[in-house]
Amino acid sequence: MSDSIHTPHKPHAGHDHDHDHDHDHDHGHDHDHGHEEKHDHASHAHSCCSSTAAPSVIKLSADVSVGARLSSFRIEAMDCPTEQTLIQNKLGKLAGVQQLEFNLINRVLVVTHDLPSTDPIVAAIKTLGMQADPLEAGTDADAPLAPAPQKHWWPLAVSGVGALAAEVLHFTGAAPTWVIALVALVSIFSGGLTTYKKGWIALKNLNLNINALMSIAVTGALLIGQWPEAAMVMFLFTVAELIEAKSLDRARNAISGLMQMAPDKATVQQADGTWLEREVKDVELGAIVRVKPGERVGLDGEVVSGNSSIDQAPITGESLPVEKTVGDKVFAGTINQAGSLEFRVTAAAGNSTLARIILAVEQAQGARAPTQRFVDSFSKIYTPVVFLLALAVAIIPPLLMGGAWFDWIYRALVLLVVACPCALVISTPVTIVSGLAAAARKGILVKGGVYLESGHKLDYVALDKTGTITHGKPVQTDFVPLDPLYTESAVLLAASLASRSDHPVSLAVANAVVDKNLSLRTVDNFTALAGRGVRGEIDGKVYHLGNHRLIEELGLCSPALEEKLFALEEQGKTVILLIDSAGPMALFAVADTVKESSREAIRELHALGVKTLMLTGDNPHTANAIAAQVGIDQAQGNLLPEDKLKAIEALYAQGHHVGMVGDGINDAPALARAEIGFAMAAAGTDTAIETADVALMDDDLRKIPTFIRLSRDTSSILKQNIALALVIKAIFLTVTFMGLATMWMAVFADMGVSLLVVFNGLRLVRK
């Protein structure tokens, strides 16, 4: 069994958000989830209707003991909050159980406990009508479930024929009551035994879920002699549950389908140099893997041989293929297009970027959105209140107002069916899951429903400059010869000196001559001048390559030269000079260039009504120049990390909802303080995926407005679904009190609104 000593979870430092789910235990097995669900939901009553939909991680005791073990179980019947609530309530009373972690997508339960064996846990779950299969040590908890035994269709057909026959016989009066009752009972027990079983288990555990409510309603109808109606209600409910289960599978598969992007096998080089196809889960770190044109990359790695273009859309959302050569990173799930590549494996299959994306999206479902928290709390109160109201409707009018017992009991039973909060409860998780999946497909990794929903409020986005708005790699932008006679030689001399330095500005000058096929000169007696530049001898002559400070120290500055320097510096450029014994020979201007995508992103943000602020450690000249190029509303320069944090707090003080975009450690305080922190270029960065609220898998800033649009769509659909569910419930409750609704009409109403909110939520997957 997969048991391990508990390792306390280290919380995400810096964040002051109220996370519902922030958990990353070392379980002794990889929790990198994602597979296509093949379980046959018709094999058990699938109900996402619950009086409470708990988060994914539930702490049952104040502290987890140091010697606690983690045991994992596969529970095939656990796939929605109804079963989760039953298990949580049952195990919560079991001594020694300290914490529960639910993964409903893979139907895996991880229990933190200090019991000598797991038998009591298995036995407790068995009393709920579910089987808990312990996962042996080394078993992949995320492996696809074995296909469930195919459920026969004929019991449901018999149930439908029986319900229809009972209605016809009753309507035409062609058979005595006992015949109608017999036909109805055959219909109910052929199609509704599972519902009855689950309803009884729920009632025993004092849980008023949909199975309990439906069992009470059908039994009540039988007791007052409404045989045909009881049969039709049970049949329609069973059909509704089956359709709803298939619909909910679409939301699940939107995420689990991501895992299909990575192939199961890879071609691996053996010790003797031969190539052998192996399961990707068995490939060791450091192994050399070959990928042919047209194949999917099976693991994360670094190219050691070959050139090719790779479609990275599944990971980063980039629309165009990316050229790859020796030293470049490749990611599992991407598609090799042109040439053959060989790469060294840098991450195990269970820890690839794709696996971490899938894990993060699945865990994000536990960080419930504000709307979902409201709905869950509302349902927890709503269901018992409705049950008591139905009881009052059945008893009070006949006792106190002289009403007919039969009529009011019937109305109470209809009320139970109509008032089921199923549509309300499933509307939010389906919408959130669909939104998370849609974002992941666009290369946007959202770390919780709370961020997906709250993103629509953002009205200010603060951005780091280097690596976010700009490329983060300085390039030479200007060359100004001060003596026309030395134009070509000045370029070659400067590049020769610059090539000896590892300073980014020097490298930009050196790289500028790479494409010109010029042979660099030999530099003797090379010296680095800290904070000023470099000095060296070429062909016996001394040359300097340095900044404004160096030219002043050498006493070679002049008003005319100062004018040229200031003109370039005001454009946000860094200027260095080549100097010989006679004086300055040429100026070289270097700048970190702006990404074209940044300009488009800022335009899109402005179109959405979102203002922008650039926060950078660069000087104000550079900050303002870059801001002007891109169209940013405000820019602040010379900022330390704590200054960036103060800038975010200042915007909060003005009543703004602020998002912060950055890619460096110096941005961490501001990222943590912002309502939503966006990490740039998270693909291949171990920490970014785990720590950011929203991780952009490449360095394309246009994903920010895409996220805000998706958040606005999500928020809109959530409101639509809640309004739809409540309005239709209110209408049918009114009709029920007027005595105009029948039980089968109530089932149709409940089924209809449930499917409406599910399909409305699934629209996000297609956006």
PDB file of N, CA and C in Angstrom, residues 49-112:
ATOM      1  N   CYS A  49     -25.463  16.345  -6.748  1.00  0.00           N
ATOM      2  CA  CYS A  49     -26.312  17.109  -5.849  1.00  0.00           C
ATOM      3  C   CYS A  49     -25.952  16.768  -4.427  1.00  0.00           C
ATOM      4  N   SER A  50     -25.520  17.732  -3.675  1.00  0.00           N
ATOM      5  CA  SER A  50     -25.084  17.439  -2.319  1.00  0.00           C
ATOM      6  C   SER A  50     -25.465  18.585  -1.415  1.00  0.00           C
ATOM      7  N   SER A  51     -25.763  18.254  -0.196  1.00  0.00           N
ATOM      8  CA  SER A  51     -26.073  19.316   0.746  1.00  0.00           C
ATOM      9  C   SER A  51     -24.838  20.132   1.085  1.00  0.00           C
ATOM     10  N   THR A  52     -23.692  19.582   0.796  1.00  0.00           N
ATOM     11  CA  THR A  52     -22.450  20.341   0.944  1.00  0.00           C
ATOM     12  C   THR A  52     -21.421  19.805  -0.027  1.00  0.00           C
ATOM     13  N   ALA A  53     -20.769  20.699  -0.743  1.00  0.00           N
ATOM     14  CA  ALA A  53     -19.701  20.274  -1.639  1.00  0.00           C
ATOM     15  C   ALA A  53     -18.389  20.736  -1.039  1.00  0.00           C
ATOM     16  N   ALA A  54     -17.693  19.821  -0.414  1.00  0.00           N
ATOM     17  CA  ALA A  54     -16.497  20.168   0.348  1.00  0.00           C
ATOM     18  C   ALA A  54     -15.321  20.425  -0.562  1.00  0.00           C
ATOM     19  N   PRO A  55     -14.309  21.165  -0.080  1.00  0.00           N
ATOM     20  CA  PRO A  55     -13.101  21.354  -0.878  1.00  0.00           C
ATOM     21  C   PRO A  55     -12.320  20.054  -0.973  1.00  0.00           C
ATOM     22  N   SER A  56     -11.265  20.060  -1.776  1.00  0.00           N
ATOM     23  CA  SER A  56     -10.531  18.836  -2.056  1.00  0.00           C
ATOM     24  C   SER A  56      -9.720  18.329  -0.872  1.00  0.00           C
ATOM     25  N   VAL A  57      -9.280  19.227   0.013  1.00  0.00           N
ATOM     26  CA  VAL A  57      -8.488  18.806   1.165  1.00  0.00           C
ATOM     27  C   VAL A  57      -9.224  19.184   2.430  1.00  0.00           C
ATOM     28  N   ILE A  58      -9.465  18.201   3.304  1.00  0.00           N
ATOM     29  CA  ILE A  58     -10.203  18.443   4.535  1.00  0.00           C
ATOM     30  C   ILE A  58      -9.339  18.044   5.718  1.00  0.00           C
ATOM     31  N   LYS A  59      -9.015  18.995   6.586  1.00  0.00           N
ATOM     32  CA  LYS A  59      -8.266  18.688   7.809  1.00  0.00           C
ATOM     33  C   LYS A  59      -9.272  18.340   8.890  1.00  0.00           C
ATOM     34  N   LEU A  60      -9.152  17.141   9.456  1.00  0.00           N
ATOM     35  CA  LEU A  60     -10.088  16.671  10.463  1.00  0.00           C
ATOM     36  C   LEU A  60      -9.571  16.900  11.875  1.00  0.00           C
ATOM     37  N   SER A  61      -8.289  17.228  12.009  1.00  0.00           N
ATOM     38  CA  SER A  61      -7.721  17.524  13.319  1.00  0.00           C
ATOM     39  C   SER A  61      -6.862  18.770  13.199  1.00  0.00           C
ATOM     40  N   ALA A  62      -6.648  19.419  14.320  1.00  0.00           N
ATOM     41  CA  ALA A  62      -5.922  20.691  14.301  1.00  0.00           C
ATOM     42  C   ALA A  62      -4.506  20.530  13.773  1.00  0.00           C
ATOM     43  N   ASP A  63      -3.858  19.438  14.161  1.00  0.00           N
ATOM     44  CA  ASP A  63      -2.474  19.217  13.747  1.00  0.00           C
ATOM     45  C   ASP A  63      -2.317  17.805  13.193  1.00  0.00           C
ATOM     46  N   VAL A  64      -1.488  17.692  12.166  1.00  0.00           N
ATOM     47  CA  VAL A  64      -1.157  16.371  11.626  1.00  0.00           C
ATOM     48  C   VAL A  64       0.062  15.867  12.375  1.00  0.00           C
ATOM     49  N   SER A  65      -0.046  14.685  12.983  1.00  0.00           N
ATOM     50  CA  SER A  65       1.055  14.169  13.793  1.00  0.00           C
ATOM     51  C   SER A  65       2.267  13.852  12.929  1.00  0.00           C
ATOM     52  N   VAL A  66       3.445  13.938  13.544  1.00  0.00           N
ATOM     53  CA  VAL A  66       4.704  13.762  12.819  1.00  0.00           C
ATOM     54  C   VAL A  66       4.806  12.373  12.203  1.00  0.00           C
ATOM     55  N   GLY A  67       4.333  11.349  12.900  1.00  0.00           N
ATOM     56  CA  GLY A  67       4.468   9.984  12.395  1.00  0.00           C
ATOM     57  C   GLY A  67       3.308   9.527  11.539  1.00  0.00           C
ATOM     58  N   ALA A  68       2.469  10.455  11.093  1.00  0.00           N
ATOM     59  CA  ALA A  68       1.288  10.070  10.315  1.00  0.00           C
ATOM     60  C   ALA A  68       1.682   9.460   8.979  1.00  0.00           C
ATOM     61  N   ARG A  69       0.852   8.518   8.506  1.00  0.00           N
ATOM     62  CA  ARG A  69       1.074   7.887   7.210  1.00  0.00           C
ATOM     63  C   ARG A  69       0.065   8.405   6.193  1.00  0.00           C
ATOM     64  N   LEU A  70       0.437   8.300   4.935  1.00  0.00           N
ATOM     65  CA  LEU A  70      -0.459   8.659   3.838  1.00  0.00           C
ATOM     66  C   LEU A  70      -0.816   7.386   3.088  1.00  0.00           C
ATOM     67  N   SER A  71      -2.086   7.042   3.052  1.00  0.00           N
ATOM     68  CA  SER A  71      -2.542   5.847   2.341  1.00  0.00           C
ATOM     69  C   SER A  71      -3.495   6.266   1.233  1.00  0.00           C
ATOM     70  N   SER A  72      -3.280   5.682   0.060  1.00  0.00           N
ATOM     71  CA  SER A  72      -4.084   6.049  -1.105  1.00  0.00           C
ATOM     72  C   SER A  72      -5.033   4.921  -1.489  1.00  0.00           C
ATOM     73  N   PHE A  73      -6.245   5.316  -1.893  1.00  0.00           N
ATOM     74  CA  PHE A  73      -7.264   4.343  -2.262  1.00  0.00           C
ATOM     75  C   PHE A  73      -7.932   4.773  -3.564  1.00  0.00           C
ATOM     76  N   ARG A  74      -8.217   3.792  -4.406  1.00  0.00           N
ATOM     77  CA  ARG A  74      -9.027   4.037  -5.599  1.00  0.00           C
ATOM     78  C   ARG A  74     -10.466   3.650  -5.261  1.00  0.00           C
ATOM     79  N   ILE A  75     -11.401   4.598  -5.433  1.00  0.00           N
ATOM     80  CA  ILE A  75     -12.816   4.352  -5.135  1.00  0.00           C
ATOM     81  C   ILE A  75     -13.609   4.660  -6.405  1.00  0.00           C
ATOM     82  N   GLU A  76     -13.965   3.611  -7.148  1.00  0.00           N
ATOM     83  CA  GLU A  76     -14.579   3.819  -8.456  1.00  0.00           C
ATOM     84  C   GLU A  76     -15.927   4.518  -8.363  1.00  0.00           C
ATOM     85  N   ALA A  77     -16.644   4.333  -7.246  1.00  0.00           N
ATOM     86  CA  ALA A  77     -17.970   4.934  -7.123  1.00  0.00           C
ATOM     87  C   ALA A  77     -17.914   6.389  -6.671  1.00  0.00           C
ATOM     88  N   MET A  78     -16.714   6.914  -6.419  1.00  0.00           N
ATOM     89  CA  MET A  78     -16.556   8.289  -5.932  1.00  0.00           C
ATOM     90  C   MET A  78     -16.181   9.199  -7.094  1.00  0.00           C
ATOM     91  N   ASP A  79     -17.164   9.926  -7.594  1.00  0.00           N
ATOM     92  CA  ASP A  79     -16.811  10.824  -8.694  1.00  0.00           C
ATOM     93  C   ASP A  79     -17.543  12.151  -8.653  1.00  0.00           C
ATOM     94  N   CYS A  80     -18.183  12.489  -7.538  1.00  0.00           N
ATOM     95  CA  CYS A  80     -18.774  13.821  -7.414  1.00  0.00           C
ATOM     96  C   CYS A  80     -18.974  14.143  -5.941  1.00  0.00           C
ATOM     97  N   PRO A  81     -19.347  15.385  -5.607  1.00  0.00           N
ATOM     98  CA  PRO A  81     -19.422  15.805  -4.209  1.00  0.00           C
ATOM     99  C   PRO A  81     -20.381  14.995  -3.339  1.00  0.00           C
ATOM    100  N   THR A  82     -21.388  14.322  -3.932  1.00  0.00           N
ATOM    101  CA  THR A  82     -22.303  13.510  -3.121  1.00  0.00           C
ATOM    102  C   THR A  82     -21.539  12.422  -2.387  1.00  0.00           C
ATOM    103  N   GLU A  83     -20.754  11.624  -3.144  1.00  0.00           N
ATOM    104  CA  GLU A  83     -19.969  10.552  -2.523  1.00  0.00           C
ATOM    105  C   GLU A  83     -18.882  11.127  -1.618  1.00  0.00           C
ATOM    106  N   GLN A  84     -18.282  12.247  -2.046  1.00  0.00           N
ATOM    107  CA  GLN A  84     -17.230  12.863  -1.247  1.00  0.00           C
ATOM    108  C   GLN A  84     -17.763  13.259   0.131  1.00  0.00           C
ATOM    109  N   THR A  85     -18.959  13.836   0.166  1.00  0.00           N
ATOM    110  CA  THR A  85     -19.543  14.270   1.430  1.00  0.00           C
ATOM    111  C   THR A  85     -19.811  13.081   2.351  1.00  0.00           C
ATOM    112  N   LEU A  86     -20.350  11.990   1.794  1.00  0.00           N
ATOM    113  CA  LEU A  86     -20.620  10.792   2.587  1.00  0.00           C
ATOM    114  C   LEU A  86     -19.333  10.242   3.199  1.00  0.00           C
ATOM    115  N   ILE A  87     -18.272  10.159   2.366  1.00  0.00           N
ATOM    116  CA  ILE A  87     -16.987   9.630   2.850  1.00  0.00           C
ATOM    117  C   ILE A  87     -16.396  10.553   3.910  1.00  0.00           C
ATOM    118  N   GLN A  88     -16.474  11.854   3.647  1.00  0.00           N
ATOM    119  CA  GLN A  88     -15.920  12.824   4.598  1.00  0.00           C
ATOM    120  C   GLN A  88     -16.608  12.709   5.956  1.00  0.00           C
ATOM    121  N   ASN A  89     -17.933  12.632   5.957  1.00  0.00           N
ATOM    122  CA  ASN A  89     -18.676  12.529   7.217  1.00  0.00           C
ATOM    123  C   ASN A  89     -18.380  11.213   7.941  1.00  0.00           C
ATOM    124  N   LYS A  90     -18.229  10.133   7.154  1.00  0.00           N
ATOM    125  CA  LYS A  90     -17.990   8.821   7.756  1.00  0.00           C
ATOM    126  C   LYS A  90     -16.586   8.739   8.357  1.00  0.00           C
ATOM    127  N   LEU A  91     -15.571   9.094   7.560  1.00  0.00           N
ATOM    128  CA  LEU A  91     -14.190   8.983   8.035  1.00  0.00           C
ATOM    129  C   LEU A  91     -13.864  10.048   9.080  1.00  0.00           C
ATOM    130  N   GLY A  92     -14.629  11.133   9.068  1.00  0.00           N
ATOM    131  CA  GLY A  92     -14.407  12.188  10.053  1.00  0.00           C
ATOM    132  C   GLY A  92     -14.662  11.711  11.473  1.00  0.00           C
ATOM    133  N   LYS A  93     -15.460  10.642  11.614  1.00  0.00           N
ATOM    134  CA  LYS A  93     -15.776  10.098  12.941  1.00  0.00           C
ATOM    135  C   LYS A  93     -14.827   8.961  13.326  1.00  0.00           C
ATOM    136  N   LEU A  94     -13.925   8.604  12.408  1.00  0.00           N
ATOM    137  CA  LEU A  94     -13.034   7.468  12.655  1.00  0.00           C
ATOM    138  C   LEU A  94     -11.776   7.932  13.375  1.00  0.00           C
ATOM    139  N   ALA A  95     -11.538   7.407  14.569  1.00  0.00           N
ATOM    140  CA  ALA A  95     -10.364   7.803  15.358  1.00  0.00           C
ATOM    141  C   ALA A  95      -9.078   7.457  14.604  1.00  0.00           C
ATOM    142  N   GLY A  96      -8.140   8.374  14.607  1.00  0.00           N
ATOM    143  CA  GLY A  96      -6.856   8.150  13.940  1.00  0.00           C
ATOM    144  C   GLY A  96      -6.761   8.778  12.567  1.00  0.00           C
ATOM    145  N   VAL A  97      -7.909   9.120  11.957  1.00  0.00           N
ATOM    146  CA  VAL A  97      -7.902   9.770  10.638  1.00  0.00           C
ATOM    147  C   VAL A  97      -7.769  11.269  10.853  1.00  0.00           C
ATOM    148  N   GLN A  98      -6.739  11.872  10.225  1.00  0.00           N
ATOM    149  CA  GLN A  98      -6.418  13.272  10.491  1.00  0.00           C
ATOM    150  C   GLN A  98      -6.714  14.204   9.325  1.00  0.00           C
ATOM    151  N   GLN A  99      -6.581  13.689   8.115  1.00  0.00           N
ATOM    152  CA  GLN A  99      -6.788  14.562   6.951  1.00  0.00           C
ATOM    153  C   GLN A  99      -7.185  13.731   5.750  1.00  0.00           C
ATOM    154  N   LEU A 100      -8.054  14.305   4.898  1.00  0.00           N
ATOM    155  CA  LEU A 100      -8.503  13.625   3.684  1.00  0.00           C
ATOM    156  C   LEU A 100      -8.202  14.506   2.486  1.00  0.00           C
ATOM    157  N   GLU A 101      -7.719  13.897   1.423  1.00  0.00           N
ATOM    158  CA  GLU A 101      -7.516  14.622   0.160  1.00  0.00           C
ATOM    159  C   GLU A 101      -8.252  13.868  -0.938  1.00  0.00           C
ATOM    160  N   PHE A 102      -9.185  14.569  -1.580  1.00  0.00           N
ATOM    161  CA  PHE A 102     -10.014  13.957  -2.613  1.00  0.00           C
ATOM    162  C   PHE A 102      -9.557  14.393  -3.998  1.00  0.00           C
ATOM    163  N   ASN A 103      -9.407  13.427  -4.884  1.00  0.00           N
ATOM    164  CA  ASN A 103      -9.197  13.707  -6.307  1.00  0.00           C
ATOM    165  C   ASN A 103     -10.345  13.033  -7.048  1.00  0.00           C
ATOM    166  N   LEU A 104     -11.410  13.810  -7.267  1.00  0.00           N
ATOM    167  CA  LEU A 104     -12.618  13.237  -7.856  1.00  0.00           C
ATOM    168  C   LEU A 104     -12.418  12.852  -9.319  1.00  0.00           C
ATOM    169  N   ILE A 105     -11.512  13.540 -10.003  1.00  0.00           N
ATOM    170  CA  ILE A 105     -11.293  13.214 -11.415  1.00  0.00           C
ATOM    171  C   ILE A 105     -10.749  11.800 -11.564  1.00  0.00           C
ATOM    172  N   ASN A 106      -9.764  11.447 -10.737  1.00  0.00           N
ATOM    173  CA  ASN A 106      -9.174  10.110 -10.812  1.00  0.00           C
ATOM    174  C   ASN A 106      -9.773   9.140  -9.801  1.00  0.00           C
ATOM    175  N   ARG A 107     -10.752   9.632  -9.025  1.00  0.00           N
ATOM    176  CA  ARG A 107     -11.417   8.811  -8.001  1.00  0.00           C
ATOM    177  C   ARG A 107     -10.400   8.243  -7.001  1.00  0.00           C
ATOM    178  N   VAL A 108      -9.465   9.097  -6.596  1.00  0.00           N
ATOM    179  CA  VAL A 108      -8.442   8.691  -5.633  1.00  0.00           C
ATOM    180  C   VAL A 108      -8.658   9.455  -4.330  1.00  0.00           C
ATOM    181  N   LEU A 109      -8.611   8.740  -3.210  1.00  0.00           N
ATOM    182  CA  LEU A 109      -8.695   9.344  -1.886  1.00  0.00           C
ATOM    183  C   LEU A 109      -7.376   9.089  -1.168  1.00  0.00           C
ATOM    184  N   VAL A 110      -6.759  10.149  -0.649  1.00  0.00           N
ATOM    185  CA  VAL A 110      -5.530  10.024   0.136  1.00  0.00           C
ATOM    186  C   VAL A 110      -5.876  10.365   1.579  1.00  0.00           C
ATOM    187  N   VAL A 111      -5.610   9.431   2.483  1.00  0.00           N
ATOM    188  CA  VAL A 111      -5.958   9.587   3.895  1.00  0.00           C
ATOM    189  C   VAL A 111      -4.680   9.733   4.721  1.00  0.00           C
ATOM    190  N   THR A 112      -4.600  10.809   5.495  1.00  0.00           N
ATOM    191  CA  THR A 112      -3.517  10.980   6.458  1.00  0.00           C
ATOM    192  C   THR A 112      -4.006  10.413   7.793  1.00  0.00           C
TER     193      THR A 112
END
